[in-house]
Every structure is written in structure tokens, then in C-alpha cells.
Coordinates of C-alpha atoms in Angstrom, one line a residue:
M198 CA -48.4 1.0 30.0
A199 CA -44.9 2.6 30.1
K200 CA -43.8 5.0 27.4
T201 CA -40.5 4.5 25.6
I202 CA -38.4 7.5 25.4
E203 CA -36.5 7.9 22.2
K204 CA -33.1 9.6 22.5
P205 CA -32.0 11.7 19.6
V206 CA -29.0 10.5 17.7
T207 CA -25.9 12.4 18.7
E208 CA -22.4 12.5 17.3
E209 CA -21.2 10.2 20.0
Q210 CA -23.6 7.5 19.0
T211 CA -22.8 7.8 15.3
P212 CA -20.0 5.4 14.3
A213 CA -17.0 7.3 13.0
A214 CA -15.9 6.8 9.4
P215 CA -12.5 5.1 9.1
A216 CA -9.8 7.6 8.5
T217 CA -8.7 7.6 4.8
L218 CA -5.5 8.7 3.3
M219 CA -5.3 10.0 -0.3
F220 CA -2.3 9.5 -2.6
R221 CA -1.8 10.9 -6.1
D222 CA -0.6 8.4 -8.7
L223 CA 2.2 10.1 -10.6
V224 CA 2.3 7.6 -13.4
Y225 CA -1.3 6.5 -14.3
T226 CA -4.7 8.0 -14.0
S227 CA -6.4 4.6 -13.7
R228 CA -5.2 1.3 -12.5
T229 CA -5.5 -1.2 -9.7
L230 CA -3.0 -1.0 -6.8
V231 CA -2.1 -4.4 -5.4
V232 CA -0.6 -4.1 -2.0
P233 CA 2.6 -6.3 -2.0
E234 CA 2.5 -9.5 0.0
T235 CA -1.3 -9.2 0.6
D236 CA -4.5 -9.9 -1.3
R237 CA -5.7 -6.3 -0.9
T238 CA -6.4 -4.1 -3.9
Y239 CA -7.4 -0.4 -4.3
P240 CA -8.6 1.3 -7.4
V241 CA -6.8 4.3 -8.8
A242 CA -9.3 6.7 -10.3
K243 CA -8.6 10.1 -11.8
G244 CA -5.1 9.8 -10.6
L245 CA -6.0 9.3 -6.9
V246 CA -6.1 6.3 -4.6
A247 CA -7.8 6.2 -1.2
V248 CA -6.6 3.8 1.4
P249 CA -7.7 3.3 5.0
E250 CA -5.2 4.7 7.5
S251 CA -5.5 1.4 9.3
D252 CA -3.9 -0.5 6.4
K253 CA -0.3 -0.1 7.5
E254 CA 1.1 -2.2 4.7
A255 CA -0.6 -0.1 2.0
V256 CA 0.3 3.2 3.6
A257 CA 4.0 2.1 4.0
F258 CA 4.2 0.9 0.4
L259 CA 2.6 4.1 -1.0
Q260 CA 4.9 6.3 1.2
K261 CA 8.0 4.5 -0.1
S262 CA 7.0 4.4 -3.7
A263 CA 8.3 7.0 -6.2
E264 CA 5.1 6.5 -8.2
Y265 CA 2.8 7.9 -5.5
A266 CA 2.7 11.2 -3.5
A267 CA 0.7 11.9 -0.4
Q268 CA -2.2 14.2 -1.2
E269 CA -2.8 17.0 1.3
G270 CA -6.3 17.9 2.5

């Protein structure tokens, strides 16, 4: 009977978490952000909203809006 050899999980095998961008809400500490012309929403909690870097519409909206500022770090 053949033995199965188990390989240890490496970083290469672990799926990468999607890159997330953080923006500070300059007006409200809690609300729901509705991305214009889409059905997508993101919660604002404690004055911060996290959006996936892959959501180009949300990122563009947040970068243009005077109500949000990109959060470093």
C-alpha cells in the first residue's frame, strides 16, 4: 500500500486576501455608502470605510468625493 505524502501549506498555496483600501468619512461616523450607478454598498463604521481595490467604481467615487479622504497605512 502506498503512503500519501502530505505537503505543508506554504504561503504560495494560501490564497491572497484581496487588497483593501481604507477611506475616512469626513462627515459621518456611521452610514452606508452606496456606490453610484451600481447595487454595491459598503458600511461606514467609526468613520472608516473599506473597499476592495478591485472595485474601480467605488475607488473612483471615493477619490473624487470631498466627503472622503484616503487613509494611509
